[in-house]
PDB file of C-alpha atoms in Angstrom:
ATOM      1  CA  MET L   1      -2.575   3.058 -14.225  1.00  0.00           C
ATOM      2  CA  HIS L   2      -4.555   3.673 -11.067  1.00  0.00           C
ATOM      3  CA  THR L   3      -7.652   2.149  -9.495  1.00  0.00           C
ATOM      4  CA  ILE L   4      -9.857   3.899  -6.933  1.00  0.00           C
ATOM      5  CA  LEU L   5     -12.019   1.514  -4.899  1.00  0.00           C
ATOM      6  CA  ASN L   6     -15.363   3.246  -5.214  1.00  0.00           C
ATOM      7  CA  HIS L   7     -17.341   0.728  -3.170  1.00  0.00           C
ATOM      8  CA  PRO L   8     -19.923   1.399  -0.424  1.00  0.00           C
ATOM      9  CA  LEU L   9     -18.126  -0.822   2.100  1.00  0.00           C
ATOM     10  CA  VAL L  10     -14.832   0.959   1.430  1.00  0.00           C
ATOM     11  CA  ASN L  11     -16.394   4.428   1.415  1.00  0.00           C
ATOM     12  CA  HIS L  12     -18.066   3.717   4.757  1.00  0.00           C
ATOM     13  CA  ARG L  13     -14.746   2.881   6.365  1.00  0.00           C
ATOM     14  CA  VAL L  14     -12.948   5.812   4.750  1.00  0.00           C
ATOM     15  CA  ALA L  15     -15.543   8.189   6.208  1.00  0.00           C
ATOM     16  CA  LEU L  16     -15.008   6.775   9.695  1.00  0.00           C
ATOM     17  CA  MET L  17     -11.243   6.875   9.254  1.00  0.00           C
ATOM     18  CA  ARG L  18     -11.316  10.557   8.265  1.00  0.00           C
ATOM     19  CA  ASP L  19     -13.222  11.601  11.395  1.00  0.00           C
ATOM     20  CA  GLN L  20     -10.861  13.367  13.790  1.00  0.00           C
ATOM     21  CA  ALA L  21     -12.802  11.889  16.720  1.00  0.00           C
ATOM     22  CA  THR L  22     -11.901   8.326  15.697  1.00  0.00           C
ATOM     23  CA  PRO L  23      -9.525   6.925  18.376  1.00  0.00           C
ATOM     24  CA  PRO L  24      -6.271   5.146  17.437  1.00  0.00           C
ATOM     25  CA  LYS L  25      -7.626   1.651  18.137  1.00  0.00           C
ATOM     26  CA  LEU L  26     -10.560   2.084  15.767  1.00  0.00           C
ATOM     27  CA  PHE L  27      -8.373   3.928  13.266  1.00  0.00           C
ATOM     28  CA  ARG L  28      -5.978   0.969  13.124  1.00  0.00           C
ATOM     29  CA  GLU L  29      -8.878  -1.443  12.658  1.00  0.00           C
ATOM     30  CA  LEU L  30     -10.224   0.639   9.785  1.00  0.00           C
ATOM     31  CA  VAL L  31      -6.781   0.764   8.167  1.00  0.00           C
ATOM     32  CA  ASN L  32      -6.596  -3.030   8.391  1.00  0.00           C
ATOM     33  CA  GLU L  33     -10.042  -3.508   6.889  1.00  0.00           C
ATOM     34  CA  ILE L  34      -9.490  -1.075   4.019  1.00  0.00           C
ATOM     35  CA  THR L  35      -6.080  -2.591   3.290  1.00  0.00           C
ATOM     36  CA  THR L  36      -7.727  -6.003   2.998  1.00  0.00           C
ATOM     37  CA  PHE L  37     -10.115  -4.634   0.368  1.00  0.00           C
ATOM     38  CA  LEU L  38      -7.183  -3.075  -1.494  1.00  0.00           C
ATOM     39  CA  ALA L  39      -5.268  -6.345  -1.429  1.00  0.00           C
ATOM     40  CA  TYR L  40      -8.282  -8.245  -2.743  1.00  0.00           C
ATOM     41  CA  GLU L  41      -8.480  -5.976  -5.783  1.00  0.00           C
ATOM     42  CA  ALA L  42      -4.749  -5.602  -6.389  1.00  0.00           C
ATOM     43  CA  LEU L  43      -4.073  -9.338  -6.280  1.00  0.00           C
ATOM     44  CA  LYS L  44      -6.706 -10.481  -8.763  1.00  0.00           C
ATOM     45  CA  ASP L  45      -4.009 -11.220 -11.327  1.00  0.00           C
ATOM     46  CA  VAL L  46      -1.519 -13.105  -9.147  1.00  0.00           C
ATOM     47  CA  ARG L  47      -0.017 -16.233 -10.589  1.00  0.00           C
ATOM     48  CA  ILE L  48      -1.663 -19.498  -9.636  1.00  0.00           C
ATOM     49  CA  LYS L  49      -0.998 -23.190 -10.021  1.00  0.00           C
ATOM     50  CA  GLU L  50      -3.426 -26.071 -10.238  1.00  0.00           C
ATOM     51  CA  VAL L  51      -3.071 -28.920  -7.767  1.00  0.00           C
ATOM     52  CA  PRO L  52      -4.976 -32.168  -7.245  1.00  0.00           C
ATOM     53  CA  VAL L  53      -7.301 -32.122  -4.227  1.00  0.00           C
ATOM     54  CA  GLN L  54      -9.146 -35.013  -2.613  1.00  0.00           C
ATOM     55  CA  THR L  55     -12.367 -33.838  -0.985  1.00  0.00           C
ATOM     56  CA  PRO L  56     -14.474 -36.133   1.241  1.00  0.00           C
ATOM     57  CA  VAL L  57     -16.612 -36.758  -1.847  1.00  0.00           C
ATOM     58  CA  ALA L  58     -14.368 -36.807  -4.919  1.00  0.00           C
ATOM     59  CA  LYS L  59     -11.119 -35.800  -6.548  1.00  0.00           C
ATOM     60  CA  THR L  60     -10.949 -32.299  -7.981  1.00  0.00           C
ATOM     61  CA  THR L  61      -8.503 -29.608  -8.987  1.00  0.00           C
ATOM     62  CA  GLY L  62      -7.686 -26.677  -6.738  1.00  0.00           C
ATOM     63  CA  ARG L  63      -5.981 -23.393  -7.525  1.00  0.00           C
ATOM     64  CA  LEU L  64      -3.248 -22.133  -5.225  1.00  0.00           C
ATOM     65  CA  VAL L  65      -1.407 -18.834  -5.299  1.00  0.00           C
ATOM     66  CA  ASP L  66       1.998 -19.417  -6.867  1.00  0.00           C
ATOM     67  CA  GLU L  67       3.657 -16.072  -6.357  1.00  0.00           C
ATOM     68  CA  HIS L  68       6.753 -14.913  -4.495  1.00  0.00           C
ATOM     69  CA  VAL L  69       5.612 -11.688  -2.848  1.00  0.00           C
ATOM     70  CA  VAL L  70       7.696  -9.124  -0.992  1.00  0.00           C
ATOM     71  CA  LEU L  71       5.756  -6.556   1.038  1.00  0.00           C
ATOM     72  CA  VAL L  72       7.521  -3.214   1.401  1.00  0.00           C
ATOM     73  CA  PRO L  73       6.002  -0.783   3.911  1.00  0.00           C
ATOM     74  CA  ILE L  74       7.402   2.742   3.962  1.00  0.00           C
ATOM     75  CA  LEU L  75       8.296   3.572   7.559  1.00  0.00           C
ATOM     76  CA  ARG L  76       6.609   4.393   9.709  1.00  0.00           C
ATOM     77  CA  ALA L  77       3.016   4.785   8.570  1.00  0.00           C
ATOM     78  CA  GLY L  78       3.220   1.895   6.115  1.00  0.00           C
ATOM     79  CA  MET L  79       3.621  -0.486   9.046  1.00  0.00           C
ATOM     80  CA  GLY L  80      -0.020   0.171   9.859  1.00  0.00           C
ATOM     81  CA  MET L  81      -1.019  -1.678   6.681  1.00  0.00           C
ATOM     82  CA  LEU L  82       1.369  -4.591   7.111  1.00  0.00           C
ATOM     83  CA  ASP L  83      -0.693  -6.867   9.382  1.00  0.00           C
ATOM     84  CA  ALA L  84      -3.609  -6.864   6.959  1.00  0.00           C
ATOM     85  CA  MET L  85      -1.325  -7.672   4.033  1.00  0.00           C
ATOM     86  CA  LEU L  86       0.313 -10.516   5.951  1.00  0.00           C
ATOM     87  CA  HIS L  87      -3.104 -11.868   6.876  1.00  0.00           C
ATOM     88  CA  VAL L  88      -3.912 -12.093   3.158  1.00  0.00           C
ATOM     89  CA  LEU L  89      -0.392 -13.199   2.158  1.00  0.00           C
ATOM     90  CA  PRO L  90       1.028 -15.066   5.177  1.00  0.00           C
ATOM     91  CA  TYR L  91       3.871 -16.533   3.113  1.00  0.00           C
ATOM     92  CA  ALA L  92       5.128 -13.131   1.916  1.00  0.00           C
ATOM     93  CA  LYS L  93       8.548 -11.772   2.769  1.00  0.00           C
ATOM     94  CA  VAL L  94       8.874  -8.275   4.210  1.00  0.00           C
ATOM     95  CA  GLY L  95      11.309  -5.486   3.439  1.00  0.00           C
ATOM     96  CA  VAL L  96      11.216  -1.965   4.841  1.00  0.00           C
ATOM     97  CA  LEU L  97      12.174   1.449   3.506  1.00  0.00           C
ATOM     98  CA  GLY L  98      12.619   4.291   5.962  1.00  0.00           C
ATOM     99  CA  MET L  99      11.945   7.821   4.765  1.00  0.00           C
ATOM    100  CA  GLN L 100      11.529  11.093   6.578  1.00  0.00           C
ATOM    101  CA  ARG L 101       9.798  14.040   4.968  1.00  0.00           C
ATOM    102  CA  ASN L 102      11.613  17.354   4.682  1.00  0.00           C
ATOM    103  CA  GLU L 103       8.928  19.671   6.044  1.00  0.00           C
ATOM    104  CA  GLU L 104      10.104  22.578   3.895  1.00  0.00           C
ATOM    105  CA  THR L 105      10.306  20.844   0.528  1.00  0.00           C
ATOM    106  CA  ALA L 106       8.056  17.825   1.263  1.00  0.00           C
ATOM    107  CA  GLU L 107      10.682  15.654  -0.450  1.00  0.00           C
ATOM    108  CA  PRO L 108      11.713  12.345   1.150  1.00  0.00           C
ATOM    109  CA  ILE L 109      14.949  11.836   3.040  1.00  0.00           C
ATOM    110  CA  PRO L 110      15.826   8.104   2.933  1.00  0.00           C
ATOM    111  CA  TYR L 111      17.392   6.872   6.161  1.00  0.00           C
ATOM    112  CA  TYR L 112      16.995   3.080   6.141  1.00  0.00           C
ATOM    113  CA  ALA L 113      16.551   0.219   3.692  1.00  0.00           C
ATOM    114  CA  LYS L 114      16.336  -3.513   4.340  1.00  0.00           C
ATOM    115  CA  VAL L 115      14.759  -5.404   1.457  1.00  0.00           C
ATOM    116  CA  PRO L 116      15.221  -9.053   0.442  1.00  0.00           C
ATOM    117  CA  PRO L 117      17.378  -9.295  -2.687  1.00  0.00           C
ATOM    118  CA  ALA L 118      15.502  -9.790  -5.932  1.00  0.00           C
ATOM    119  CA  LYS L 119      16.181 -13.214  -7.403  1.00  0.00           C
ATOM    120  CA  GLY L 120      13.817 -13.409 -10.338  1.00  0.00           C
ATOM    121  CA  GLU L 121      10.162 -12.651 -10.829  1.00  0.00           C
ATOM    122  CA  GLU L 122       9.175 -11.584  -7.317  1.00  0.00           C
ATOM    123  CA  LEU L 123       6.213  -9.263  -6.943  1.00  0.00           C
ATOM    124  CA  ALA L 124       7.021  -6.295  -4.696  1.00  0.00           C
ATOM    125  CA  ILE L 125       4.067  -4.486  -3.132  1.00  0.00           C
ATOM    126  CA  VAL L 126       4.801  -1.064  -1.656  1.00  0.00           C
ATOM    127  CA  ILE L 127       2.355   0.004   1.059  1.00  0.00           C
ATOM    128  CA  ASP L 128       1.949   3.488   2.502  1.00  0.00           C
ATOM    129  CA  PRO L 129      -1.289   5.130   3.681  1.00  0.00           C
ATOM    130  CA  MET L 130      -0.869   8.494   1.945  1.00  0.00           C
ATOM    131  CA  LEU L 131       0.135   9.494  -1.577  1.00  0.00           C
ATOM    132  CA  ALA L 132       0.537  13.256  -1.114  1.00  0.00           C
ATOM    133  CA  THR L 133       3.346  14.797  -3.176  1.00  0.00           C
ATOM    134  CA  GLY L 134       4.368  11.369  -4.431  1.00  0.00           C
ATOM    135  CA  GLY L 135       7.973  11.822  -3.345  1.00  0.00           C
ATOM    136  CA  SER L 136       8.225   8.874  -0.959  1.00  0.00           C
ATOM    137  CA  ALA L 137       6.328   6.487  -3.213  1.00  0.00           C
ATOM    138  CA  CYS L 138       8.410   7.416  -6.266  1.00  0.00           C
ATOM    139  CA  ASP L 139      11.646   7.056  -4.326  1.00  0.00           C
ATOM    140  CA  ALA L 140      10.553   3.691  -2.915  1.00  0.00           C
ATOM    141  CA  VAL L 141       9.797   2.275  -6.351  1.00  0.00           C
ATOM    142  CA  SER L 142      13.065   3.653  -7.736  1.00  0.00           C
ATOM    143  CA  GLN L 143      14.980   1.910  -4.949  1.00  0.00           C
ATOM    144  CA  LEU L 144      13.208  -1.369  -5.699  1.00  0.00           C
ATOM    145  CA  HIS L 145      13.976  -1.100  -9.399  1.00  0.00           C
ATOM    146  CA  LYS L 146      17.644  -0.526  -8.580  1.00  0.00           C
ATOM    147  CA  LEU L 147      17.555  -3.663  -6.432  1.00  0.00           C
ATOM    148  CA  GLY L 148      16.324  -5.673  -9.406  1.00  0.00           C
ATOM    149  CA  TYR L 149      12.576  -5.800  -8.810  1.00  0.00           C
ATOM    150  CA  LYS L 150      10.813  -5.755 -12.154  1.00  0.00           C
ATOM    151  CA  ARG L 151       7.243  -6.233 -10.935  1.00  0.00           C
ATOM    152  CA  VAL L 152       6.006  -3.625  -8.467  1.00  0.00           C
ATOM    153  CA  LYS L 153       2.583  -2.509  -7.247  1.00  0.00           C
ATOM    154  CA  PHE L 154       1.654   0.334  -4.906  1.00  0.00           C
ATOM    155  CA  LEU L 155      -1.232   0.306  -2.437  1.00  0.00           C
ATOM    156  CA  ASN L 156      -2.347   3.323  -0.412  1.00  0.00           C
ATOM    157  CA  LEU L 157      -5.407   4.576   1.416  1.00  0.00           C
ATOM    158  CA  VAL L 158      -5.757   8.175   0.216  1.00  0.00           C
ATOM    159  CA  SER L 159      -4.219   9.864  -2.837  1.00  0.00           C
ATOM    160  CA  ALA L 160      -3.900  13.499  -3.855  1.00  0.00           C
ATOM    161  CA  PRO L 161      -4.165  14.322  -7.576  1.00  0.00           C
ATOM    162  CA  GLU L 162      -0.731  15.970  -7.496  1.00  0.00           C
ATOM    163  CA  GLY L 163       0.978  12.911  -6.063  1.00  0.00           C
ATOM    164  CA  LEU L 164      -0.849  10.500  -8.315  1.00  0.00           C
ATOM    165  CA  SER L 165       0.064  12.533 -11.396  1.00  0.00           C
ATOM    166  CA  ARG L 166       3.734  12.635 -10.414  1.00  0.00           C
ATOM    167  CA  PHE L 167       3.812   8.922  -9.638  1.00  0.00           C
ATOM    168  CA  GLU L 168       2.269   7.989 -12.973  1.00  0.00           C
ATOM    169  CA  LYS L 169       4.758  10.178 -14.832  1.00  0.00           C
ATOM    170  CA  GLU L 170       7.807   8.745 -13.045  1.00  0.00           C
ATOM    171  CA  HIS L 171       6.596   5.136 -12.888  1.00  0.00           C
ATOM    172  CA  PRO L 172       3.991   4.567 -15.612  1.00  0.00           C
ATOM    173  CA  ASP L 173       4.578   0.815 -15.404  1.00  0.00           C
ATOM    174  CA  VAL L 174       3.593   0.553 -11.715  1.00  0.00           C
ATOM    175  CA  PRO L 175      -0.144   0.198 -11.003  1.00  0.00           C
ATOM    176  CA  VAL L 176      -1.659   2.041  -8.033  1.00  0.00           C
ATOM    177  CA  TRP L 177      -4.653   1.124  -5.890  1.00  0.00           C
ATOM    178  CA  SER L 178      -6.226   3.707  -3.567  1.00  0.00           C
ATOM    179  CA  ALA L 179      -9.286   3.725  -1.340  1.00  0.00           C
ATOM    180  CA  ALA L 180      -9.947   7.413  -2.089  1.00  0.00           C
ATOM    181  CA  LEU L 181      -8.799  10.192  -4.411  1.00  0.00           C
ATOM    182  CA  ASP L 182      -9.032  13.542  -2.631  1.00  0.00           C
ATOM    183  CA  GLU L 183      -9.243  17.153  -3.828  1.00  0.00           C
ATOM    184  CA  ARG L 184      -5.756  18.623  -3.542  1.00  0.00           C
ATOM    185  CA  LEU L 185      -2.716  19.397  -1.405  1.00  0.00           C
ATOM    186  CA  ASN L 186      -2.698  22.441   0.862  1.00  0.00           C
ATOM    187  CA  SER L 187       0.213  24.858   1.333  1.00  0.00           C
ATOM    188  CA  HIS L 188       1.767  22.475   3.883  1.00  0.00           C
ATOM    189  CA  TYR L 189       1.587  19.550   1.426  1.00  0.00           C
ATOM    190  CA  TYR L 190      -1.157  17.802   3.391  1.00  0.00           C
ATOM    191  CA  ILE L 191      -3.985  16.085   1.543  1.00  0.00           C
ATOM    192  CA  VAL L 192      -7.342  17.903   1.625  1.00  0.00           C
ATOM    193  CA  PRO L 193      -9.734  16.753   3.036  1.00  0.00           C
ATOM    194  CA  GLY L 194      -7.430  13.850   3.889  1.00  0.00           C
ATOM    195  CA  LEU L 195      -7.311  12.274   7.313  1.00  0.00           C
ATOM    196  CA  GLY L 196      -4.443  14.087   9.005  1.00  0.00           C
ATOM    197  CA  ASP L 197      -1.079  12.478   9.697  1.00  0.00           C
ATOM    198  CA  ALA L 198      -1.683   8.769   9.184  1.00  0.00           C
ATOM    199  CA  GLY L 199       1.387   7.729  11.166  1.00  0.00           C
ATOM    200  CA  ASP L 200       0.403   9.813  14.179  1.00  0.00           C
ATOM    201  CA  ARG L 201      -3.139   8.492  14.091  1.00  0.00           C
ATOM    202  CA  ILE L 202      -2.038   4.862  13.726  1.00  0.00           C
ATOM    203  CA  PHE L 203       0.496   5.039  16.540  1.00  0.00           C
ATOM    204  CA  GLY L 204      -1.350   7.510  18.775  1.00  0.00           C
ATOM    205  CA  THR L 205       1.431  10.107  18.734  1.00  0.00           C
ATOM    206  CA  LEU L 206      -0.745  13.164  18.149  1.00  0.00           C
TER     207      LEU L 206
END
């Protein structure tokens, strides 16, 4: 199951983010803003609890989020989405998965993993700007399942049809939210039209 945020406010920011003339500072701000929109949509079904609240006028009932969330950015580009997620979910725990792409095969090479142990019904949210071949995202979810996480979601900025198709075949139970679904992958496994290397643009290492 996948959701593409086809909204004017999101599309506006995606267009600015794609522009090669956009400097790293603005690029990071756009990533944060788009991630916030993604989080808003992806978290509509989080568990809540009702609590009594005393306003200055009367007693009422409030609804608080009652969810144990673990945010899992894929290093390094996923770190660019982390601040926005923590702004929305300040109580969340954070785990990281490090993966390097084999430039010949485009398959991920895991090199680091530090994720809080699953204890029950935690919700793990994997964040990574690009879903290109789907290799890193699929591997990340597989690692989380092996660690005992039963509830997983995946948020990204831009998806390629090839990566989305692979992800849905390997993990049909994991919902995906994207800000844009692009045309295709090129011969170098980059998303077209895409936005270039998200990690380089976030960290200014072009």
